[in-house]
Amino acid sequence: MRSLFRAWVLAGPLIAAAPLAAQDDTTFSAEDVFALEYADDPRISPDGRTVLFVRRSNDIMSDRTEGAIWMVPVVGGEPRLVVDGASQAEWSPDGRRIVYSGRDSNDRAAIYTRWMDSGQVQQVASLDSGASSLAWSPDGRWIAFTSNVDAERKPLAKMPKKPEGAKWSAAVKVIDHAQFRRDGRGFLDPAFRHVFVVPANGGTPRKLTQGDFDHDGPLSWSRDGRSIYFSANRNEGWELQTVESDIYTVDVGSGALSQFTSGSGAEGNPQVSPDGGRVAFVCMPNVKRPVWQIDVCVKNADGSGARNLTQSLDREVGDIRWGGNRAIYFTFDDRGEKKIGRVSLDGRVTTVAEGLGGTTLGRPYTSGTYDVAANGTLAWTAGTSQRPADLAVRSGNRSRQLTALNEDLLAHRTLGEVHEITYNSSFDGTEIQGWYVTPPGFDPGKKYPLILEIHGGPHAAYGPHFSAEVQRYAAEGYVVFYDNHRGSTSYGEDFALLLEHKYSSEEDAADHMSGVDAMIAKGFIDEDNLFVTGGSAGGIATAYLVGLTDRFNAAVAAKPVINWLSKTLTADSYIFQTHHQFPALPWEDPMHYWKRSPLSLVGNVTTPTMLLTGEEDHRTPITESEQFYQALKLRGVDTMLIRVPGSSHGIAARPSRLIAKTENILAWFDRYRTDKDESGAKGESGVAADEVSTP
């Protein structure tokens, strides 16, 4: 069992070229990243008395975020460890057992059940490809799950026989699938996701679905236990289709498939009502747009009476669950915060809980998970601007927080304070919402350097949530400003579509710069020390912005797209992006792709700009960063390229990489700060922050 004790000392340097500086131990340090924890994936027992949740923590020795299943009474009490190194916990229908996924003694993916009274554990199955979407049958005898199955592969050409003892190069790999690589996994051997069942007491998994298609969870059993609902796109040419899937049922005995929905667009996340009479699911149209409405739909189990229940709610819904037989719960983002909604069968929508968040430690994205019991008890991950997610519940009219996972660390740290700001964009007067974080010891009578931090997506949302990266910047004396520019989600479809076919552009750039001006107008920003950074779509915006303005002292574009003409045909997201983000294919309208590319503006750039990208990034390949780096070198602009070995697009996915990202950004900005005297001490702001050597 891995220890959950905090680790306070780092084993060796985190960034070889930029050693961490000594720091006031009352503010948030780079080392503190390893001590952070958060609650995730709550599951309420059938009797409504106990909550399982996954406690995620950063292991300093493995440099991984690890999971362990814990439980706590709904009425409050001491949380207890159930099983270490596990996730995906689901209660059996009678509440006597749980099923979960983990690793066996040979480090293979495995499914386990655990008796909750005795603690006895039964290994149900070991698998080569892992298991997802675990679901108990209503009688508790079976467990359904999805898992990948390798497709048959035949060589294209017949090779001559290799002489005995000869050492030839590895055999060629033949690719003929449209989706042949994926960020985080690299080049893929052809495989398809299928639905399986296995006896809950252990046995041989049995594959229920057939064909070269992906069959997706979550899975939901019919109440008679005879069939399982799932979603899939089983159309001819499905690999090149984007927002298209239907809900099917598979007969557990015969494997016969029946199609339950057939509308244009995507239907998924099927959930059978407790009485078995209806099936709820999420539904969305197939439109050639970068964003679209996602709703809660419902249909009678006999296939009749299909209805859209949330068409009056101008927000995207997700994670639907029945609460009894007459209402469906769901999550939605609203003005930078995730909430839990409830819709009745007559379409009446109410908000039942707010404050979800805290399950993304790096940057302040909206996040959070929840569960609802048959008696209406709610459990959710409750985050704040000062804390990652803890576990909260509401039973009846009373809400309570059940955990305090980070008090041993953060109660002894002075953190940056988060404040809301709204302003109007200089482009067209559109109202933009943002937040700014003031550093520890903030004095409004002094001047502080400003970092503009731009979110990814671009159709995503930041909010007033805890962020390790932002807290590190604040601890080093910066005011950090971030906004939800036009195109961000959580403000409705029209606002999100303001960036349709124009990312990045002068329009979203105006949103950012208007925010910078609004911050300067507050009187405590040193306008001679402005900096900008962002990752993914935020990296694109950063690189585009420095082509439009020279107001920033320095910039860091993390994992950006620099040239849309090259990116769309070299990245794993090419099918989706060419269809939804652009009005035509690259060879049909190359000038549109070029206009959206930061490389088109590189001749204007004078701002020192660092590029930071994972070497195994298949979403925004490192060749994009290399193009900007080499162009800036040719122009004589100060630049630096930071390559993150072994990292895919999620460069902050491992704790040390999150630290490497923030400390290298701080070191780059520190090089170009002008508010320092000759000794290197910070000047007018009076903020005590030690020099970090330049990488």
Short mmCIF file of N, CA, C and O in Angstrom, two decimals, residues 308-394:
data_model
loop_
_atom_site.label_atom_id
_atom_site.label_comp_id
_atom_site.label_asym_id
_atom_site.label_seq_id
_atom_site.Cartn_x
_atom_site.Cartn_y
_atom_site.Cartn_z
N ASN A 308 -36.98 16.12 -25.78
CA ASN A 308 -35.84 16.91 -25.32
C ASN A 308 -36.32 17.71 -24.11
O ASN A 308 -37.21 18.56 -24.22
N LEU A 309 -35.72 17.45 -22.95
CA LEU A 309 -36.20 18.06 -21.71
C LEU A 309 -35.53 19.40 -21.38
O LEU A 309 -36.07 20.16 -20.58
N THR A 310 -34.37 19.68 -21.96
CA THR A 310 -33.63 20.88 -21.54
C THR A 310 -33.41 21.86 -22.68
O THR A 310 -32.47 22.67 -22.64
N GLN A 311 -34.24 21.83 -23.71
CA GLN A 311 -34.02 22.72 -24.84
C GLN A 311 -34.16 24.19 -24.45
O GLN A 311 -33.65 25.08 -25.15
N SER A 312 -34.77 24.49 -23.33
CA SER A 312 -34.88 25.88 -22.87
C SER A 312 -33.64 26.34 -22.10
O SER A 312 -33.51 27.53 -21.81
N LEU A 313 -32.72 25.40 -21.78
CA LEU A 313 -31.52 25.74 -21.03
C LEU A 313 -30.38 25.97 -22.02
O LEU A 313 -29.92 25.04 -22.68
N ASP A 314 -29.89 27.20 -22.11
CA ASP A 314 -28.83 27.53 -23.06
C ASP A 314 -27.46 27.21 -22.48
O ASP A 314 -26.59 28.08 -22.37
N ARG A 315 -27.28 25.97 -22.11
CA ARG A 315 -26.01 25.48 -21.58
C ARG A 315 -25.84 24.03 -22.01
O ARG A 315 -26.83 23.32 -22.28
N GLU A 316 -24.59 23.57 -22.07
CA GLU A 316 -24.30 22.19 -22.42
C GLU A 316 -24.40 21.32 -21.17
O GLU A 316 -23.78 21.63 -20.15
N VAL A 317 -25.14 20.23 -21.23
CA VAL A 317 -25.32 19.35 -20.09
C VAL A 317 -24.38 18.16 -20.18
O VAL A 317 -23.84 17.83 -21.24
N GLY A 318 -24.19 17.48 -19.06
CA GLY A 318 -23.37 16.28 -19.02
C GLY A 318 -23.65 15.47 -17.78
O GLY A 318 -24.34 15.92 -16.86
N ASP A 319 -23.11 14.24 -17.75
CA ASP A 319 -23.14 13.38 -16.56
C ASP A 319 -24.55 13.24 -16.00
O ASP A 319 -24.82 13.60 -14.86
N ILE A 320 -25.45 12.66 -16.77
CA ILE A 320 -26.84 12.56 -16.35
C ILE A 320 -27.06 11.34 -15.46
O ILE A 320 -26.42 10.31 -15.62
N ARG A 321 -27.99 11.48 -14.51
CA ARG A 321 -28.34 10.40 -13.57
C ARG A 321 -29.80 10.57 -13.15
O ARG A 321 -30.25 11.68 -12.91
N TRP A 322 -30.49 9.46 -13.05
CA TRP A 322 -31.86 9.50 -12.52
C TRP A 322 -31.84 9.75 -11.02
O TRP A 322 -31.01 9.20 -10.30
N GLY A 323 -32.78 10.56 -10.58
CA GLY A 323 -33.05 10.73 -9.15
C GLY A 323 -34.48 10.30 -8.89
O GLY A 323 -35.40 11.13 -8.98
N GLY A 324 -34.70 9.02 -8.65
CA GLY A 324 -36.05 8.48 -8.65
C GLY A 324 -36.51 8.26 -10.08
O GLY A 324 -35.70 8.21 -11.01
N ASN A 325 -37.84 8.15 -10.28
CA ASN A 325 -38.37 7.87 -11.61
C ASN A 325 -38.91 9.10 -12.33
O ASN A 325 -39.33 9.01 -13.48
N ARG A 326 -38.89 10.25 -11.67
CA ARG A 326 -39.56 11.41 -12.23
C ARG A 326 -38.63 12.58 -12.51
O ARG A 326 -39.08 13.63 -12.96
N ALA A 327 -37.34 12.43 -12.25
CA ALA A 327 -36.42 13.56 -12.46
C ALA A 327 -35.05 13.04 -12.85
O ALA A 327 -34.64 11.95 -12.44
N ILE A 328 -34.33 13.86 -13.60
CA ILE A 328 -32.99 13.51 -14.07
C ILE A 328 -32.04 14.63 -13.64
O ILE A 328 -32.34 15.82 -13.84
N TYR A 329 -30.93 14.25 -13.05
CA TYR A 329 -29.91 15.21 -12.62
C TYR A 329 -28.82 15.27 -13.69
O TYR A 329 -28.59 14.32 -14.45
N PHE A 330 -28.12 16.40 -13.74
CA PHE A 330 -27.06 16.60 -14.73
C PHE A 330 -26.15 17.72 -14.26
O PHE A 330 -26.48 18.47 -13.33
N THR A 331 -24.99 17.85 -14.90
CA THR A 331 -24.11 18.98 -14.62
C THR A 331 -24.14 19.94 -15.80
O THR A 331 -24.43 19.56 -16.94
N PHE A 332 -23.84 21.20 -15.51
CA PHE A 332 -23.68 22.20 -16.56
C PHE A 332 -22.79 23.32 -16.04
O PHE A 332 -22.72 23.57 -14.83
N ASP A 333 -22.08 23.98 -16.95
CA ASP A 333 -21.22 25.09 -16.60
C ASP A 333 -21.95 26.40 -16.84
O ASP A 333 -22.58 26.59 -17.89
N ASP A 334 -21.84 27.31 -15.87
CA ASP A 334 -22.52 28.59 -15.97
C ASP A 334 -21.60 29.68 -15.44
O ASP A 334 -21.23 29.68 -14.26
N ARG A 335 -21.15 30.57 -16.34
CA ARG A 335 -20.29 31.70 -16.00
C ARG A 335 -19.08 31.26 -15.19
O ARG A 335 -18.77 31.78 -14.14
N GLY A 336 -18.39 30.24 -15.71
CA GLY A 336 -17.14 29.80 -15.13
C GLY A 336 -17.27 28.88 -13.93
O GLY A 336 -16.25 28.56 -13.31
N GLU A 337 -18.48 28.42 -13.59
CA GLU A 337 -18.66 27.52 -12.45
C GLU A 337 -19.54 26.34 -12.86
O GLU A 337 -20.52 26.51 -13.60
N LYS A 338 -19.19 25.16 -12.34
CA LYS A 338 -19.98 23.95 -12.63
C LYS A 338 -21.06 23.79 -11.58
O LYS A 338 -20.81 23.95 -10.39
N LYS A 339 -22.27 23.45 -12.04
CA LYS A 339 -23.42 23.30 -11.16
C LYS A 339 -24.12 21.98 -11.45
O LYS A 339 -23.90 21.35 -12.49
N ILE A 340 -24.98 21.57 -10.51
CA ILE A 340 -25.83 20.40 -10.71
C ILE A 340 -27.25 20.89 -10.96
O ILE A 340 -27.79 21.69 -10.19
N GLY A 341 -27.83 20.43 -12.06
CA GLY A 341 -29.20 20.77 -12.39
C GLY A 341 -30.11 19.56 -12.24
O GLY A 341 -29.66 18.41 -12.17
N ARG A 342 -31.39 19.84 -12.21
CA ARG A 342 -32.41 18.80 -12.11
C ARG A 342 -33.53 19.16 -13.07
O ARG A 342 -34.00 20.30 -13.09
N VAL A 343 -33.94 18.20 -13.90
CA VAL A 343 -35.04 18.45 -14.81
C VAL A 343 -36.12 17.39 -14.58
O VAL A 343 -35.83 16.19 -14.49
N SER A 344 -37.35 17.86 -14.46
CA SER A 344 -38.48 16.95 -14.31
C SER A 344 -38.92 16.46 -15.68
O SER A 344 -38.51 16.99 -16.72
N LEU A 345 -39.78 15.48 -15.71
CA LEU A 345 -40.21 14.91 -16.98
C LEU A 345 -41.08 15.87 -17.79
O LEU A 345 -41.30 15.65 -18.98
N ASP A 346 -41.54 16.94 -17.15
CA ASP A 346 -42.28 17.96 -17.91
C ASP A 346 -41.38 19.11 -18.35
O ASP A 346 -41.86 20.13 -18.85
N GLY A 347 -40.05 18.96 -18.16
CA GLY A 347 -39.10 19.93 -18.67
C GLY A 347 -38.80 21.09 -17.74
O GLY A 347 -38.17 22.07 -18.15
N ARG A 348 -39.18 21.00 -16.48
CA ARG A 348 -38.91 22.08 -15.53
C ARG A 348 -37.49 21.91 -14.98
O ARG A 348 -37.17 20.89 -14.37
N VAL A 349 -36.61 22.92 -15.21
CA VAL A 349 -35.20 22.84 -14.84
C VAL A 349 -34.95 23.69 -13.60
O VAL A 349 -35.38 24.85 -13.53
N THR A 350 -34.26 23.12 -12.62
CA THR A 350 -33.85 23.86 -11.43
C THR A 350 -32.38 23.56 -11.15
O THR A 350 -31.87 22.49 -11.51
N THR A 351 -31.70 24.49 -10.50
CA THR A 351 -30.33 24.28 -10.05
C THR A 351 -30.37 23.80 -8.61
O THR A 351 -30.98 24.44 -7.75
N VAL A 352 -29.73 22.68 -8.34
CA VAL A 352 -29.83 22.07 -7.02
C VAL A 352 -28.53 22.16 -6.22
O VAL A 352 -28.54 21.97 -5.00
N ALA A 353 -27.41 22.40 -6.87
CA ALA A 353 -26.14 22.52 -6.14
C ALA A 353 -25.16 23.31 -6.99
O ALA A 353 -25.18 23.25 -8.22
N GLU A 354 -24.30 24.07 -6.31
CA GLU A 354 -23.26 24.85 -6.98
C GLU A 354 -21.93 24.58 -6.31
O GLU A 354 -21.85 23.87 -5.31
N GLY A 355 -20.88 25.13 -6.87
CA GLY A 355 -19.57 25.02 -6.24
C GLY A 355 -18.81 23.76 -6.56
O GLY A 355 -17.87 23.40 -5.84
N LEU A 356 -19.18 23.05 -7.64
CA LEU A 356 -18.37 21.90 -8.04
C LEU A 356 -17.05 22.40 -8.61
O LEU A 356 -16.99 23.46 -9.22
N GLY A 357 -15.99 21.64 -8.39
CA GLY A 357 -14.70 22.03 -8.94
C GLY A 357 -13.57 21.33 -8.25
O GLY A 357 -13.75 20.38 -7.48
N GLY A 358 -12.35 21.80 -8.54
CA GLY A 358 -11.18 21.36 -7.81
C GLY A 358 -10.59 20.04 -8.22
O GLY A 358 -9.74 19.51 -7.50
N THR A 359 -11.00 19.47 -9.37
CA THR A 359 -10.41 18.20 -9.80
C THR A 359 -9.41 18.39 -10.93
O THR A 359 -8.96 17.42 -11.53
N THR A 360 -9.07 19.63 -11.24
CA THR A 360 -7.94 19.93 -12.14
C THR A 360 -6.98 20.81 -11.35
O THR A 360 -7.30 21.94 -11.03
N LEU A 361 -5.80 20.29 -11.04
CA LEU A 361 -4.89 21.00 -10.14
C LEU A 361 -4.08 22.07 -10.84
O LEU A 361 -3.68 23.04 -10.21
N GLY A 362 -3.82 21.92 -12.13
CA GLY A 362 -2.91 22.83 -12.81
C GLY A 362 -3.48 24.21 -13.00
O GLY A 362 -3.06 25.17 -12.37
N ARG A 363 -4.46 24.31 -13.89
CA ARG A 363 -5.05 25.60 -14.21
C ARG A 363 -6.51 25.63 -13.78
O ARG A 363 -7.12 24.59 -13.57
N PRO A 364 -7.11 26.83 -13.67
CA PRO A 364 -8.43 26.95 -13.02
C PRO A 364 -9.62 26.65 -13.92
O PRO A 364 -10.56 27.44 -14.04
N TYR A 365 -9.60 25.48 -14.57
CA TYR A 365 -10.72 25.08 -15.41
C TYR A 365 -11.93 24.67 -14.57
O TYR A 365 -11.80 24.24 -13.41
N THR A 366 -13.13 24.77 -15.17
CA THR A 366 -14.30 24.19 -14.54
C THR A 366 -14.11 22.67 -14.49
O THR A 366 -13.56 22.06 -15.41
N SER A 367 -14.59 22.05 -13.42
CA SER A 367 -14.42 20.61 -13.25
C SER A 367 -15.36 20.14 -12.16
O SER A 367 -16.09 20.93 -11.57
N GLY A 368 -15.32 18.85 -11.89
CA GLY A 368 -16.09 18.32 -10.78
C GLY A 368 -16.97 17.15 -11.17
O GLY A 368 -17.39 17.01 -12.33
N THR A 369 -17.25 16.28 -10.20
CA THR A 369 -18.10 15.11 -10.39
C THR A 369 -19.10 15.02 -9.25
O THR A 369 -18.94 15.66 -8.20
N TYR A 370 -20.13 14.19 -9.42
CA TYR A 370 -21.18 14.09 -8.40
C TYR A 370 -21.86 12.74 -8.49
O TYR A 370 -21.64 11.96 -9.41
N ASP A 371 -22.76 12.49 -7.52
CA ASP A 371 -23.65 11.33 -7.57
C ASP A 371 -24.92 11.71 -6.85
O ASP A 371 -24.95 12.63 -6.01
N VAL A 372 -26.01 11.01 -7.16
CA VAL A 372 -27.29 11.24 -6.50
C VAL A 372 -27.88 9.88 -6.13
O VAL A 372 -27.80 8.93 -6.91
N ALA A 373 -28.43 9.79 -4.93
CA ALA A 373 -29.05 8.55 -4.46
C ALA A 373 -30.54 8.56 -4.75
O ALA A 373 -31.12 9.60 -5.07
N ALA A 374 -31.15 7.40 -4.62
CA ALA A 374 -32.59 7.28 -4.89
C ALA A 374 -33.40 8.17 -3.95
O ALA A 374 -34.48 8.65 -4.32
N ASN A 375 -32.89 8.42 -2.74
CA ASN A 375 -33.62 9.25 -1.78
C ASN A 375 -33.33 10.74 -1.96
O ASN A 375 -33.76 11.57 -1.15
N GLY A 376 -32.58 11.11 -3.02
CA GLY A 376 -32.29 12.51 -3.28
C GLY A 376 -31.02 13.03 -2.66
O GLY A 376 -30.66 14.20 -2.88
N THR A 377 -30.32 12.22 -1.89
CA THR A 377 -29.05 12.66 -1.31
C THR A 377 -28.04 12.91 -2.43
O THR A 377 -27.90 12.09 -3.35
N LEU A 378 -27.35 14.04 -2.35
CA LEU A 378 -26.34 14.41 -3.33
C LEU A 378 -24.96 14.36 -2.72
O LEU A 378 -24.77 14.71 -1.54
N ALA A 379 -23.97 13.94 -3.50
CA ALA A 379 -22.56 14.03 -3.12
C ALA A 379 -21.82 14.63 -4.30
O ALA A 379 -22.09 14.27 -5.44
N TRP A 380 -20.89 15.53 -4.02
CA TRP A 380 -20.15 16.15 -5.12
C TRP A 380 -18.77 16.59 -4.65
O TRP A 380 -18.48 16.65 -3.46
N THR A 381 -17.91 16.86 -5.63
CA THR A 381 -16.57 17.35 -5.33
C THR A 381 -16.65 18.87 -5.26
O THR A 381 -16.94 19.54 -6.25
N ALA A 382 -16.41 19.39 -4.07
CA ALA A 382 -16.56 20.82 -3.81
C ALA A 382 -15.20 21.49 -3.76
O ALA A 382 -14.38 21.20 -2.89
N GLY A 383 -14.94 22.36 -4.73
CA GLY A 383 -13.68 23.10 -4.76
C GLY A 383 -13.92 24.57 -4.51
O GLY A 383 -15.04 25.08 -4.67
N THR A 384 -12.89 25.28 -4.12
CA THR A 384 -12.95 26.72 -3.93
C THR A 384 -11.72 27.35 -4.58
O THR A 384 -10.84 26.66 -5.08
N SER A 385 -11.66 28.66 -4.52
CA SER A 385 -10.48 29.34 -5.06
C SER A 385 -9.24 29.07 -4.23
O SER A 385 -8.12 29.27 -4.71
N GLN A 386 -9.43 28.58 -3.00
CA GLN A 386 -8.31 28.36 -2.10
C GLN A 386 -7.99 26.90 -1.84
O GLN A 386 -7.00 26.59 -1.19
N ARG A 387 -8.83 25.99 -2.34
CA ARG A 387 -8.64 24.57 -2.07
C ARG A 387 -9.04 23.72 -3.28
O ARG A 387 -10.03 24.00 -3.94
N PRO A 388 -8.28 22.64 -3.55
CA PRO A 388 -8.77 21.62 -4.48
C PRO A 388 -10.00 20.93 -3.91
O PRO A 388 -10.44 21.22 -2.80
N ALA A 389 -10.51 19.95 -4.64
CA ALA A 389 -11.81 19.36 -4.31
C ALA A 389 -11.79 18.58 -3.01
O ALA A 389 -10.93 17.72 -2.79
N ASP A 390 -12.76 18.86 -2.17
CA ASP A 390 -13.13 18.01 -1.06
C ASP A 390 -14.49 17.38 -1.37
O ASP A 390 -15.13 17.70 -2.38
N LEU A 391 -14.92 16.47 -0.51
CA LEU A 391 -16.19 15.79 -0.71
C LEU A 391 -17.27 16.50 0.10
O LEU A 391 -17.11 16.74 1.30
N ALA A 392 -18.37 16.87 -0.57
CA ALA A 392 -19.51 17.50 0.09
C ALA A 392 -20.76 16.69 -0.18
O ALA A 392 -20.86 16.00 -1.20
N VAL A 393 -21.74 16.77 0.73
CA VAL A 393 -23.01 16.08 0.55
C VAL A 393 -24.15 17.00 0.96
O VAL A 393 -23.97 17.96 1.72
N ARG A 394 -25.32 16.69 0.42
CA ARG A 394 -26.54 17.35 0.88
C ARG A 394 -27.60 16.28 1.07
O ARG A 394 -27.91 15.52 0.14
#
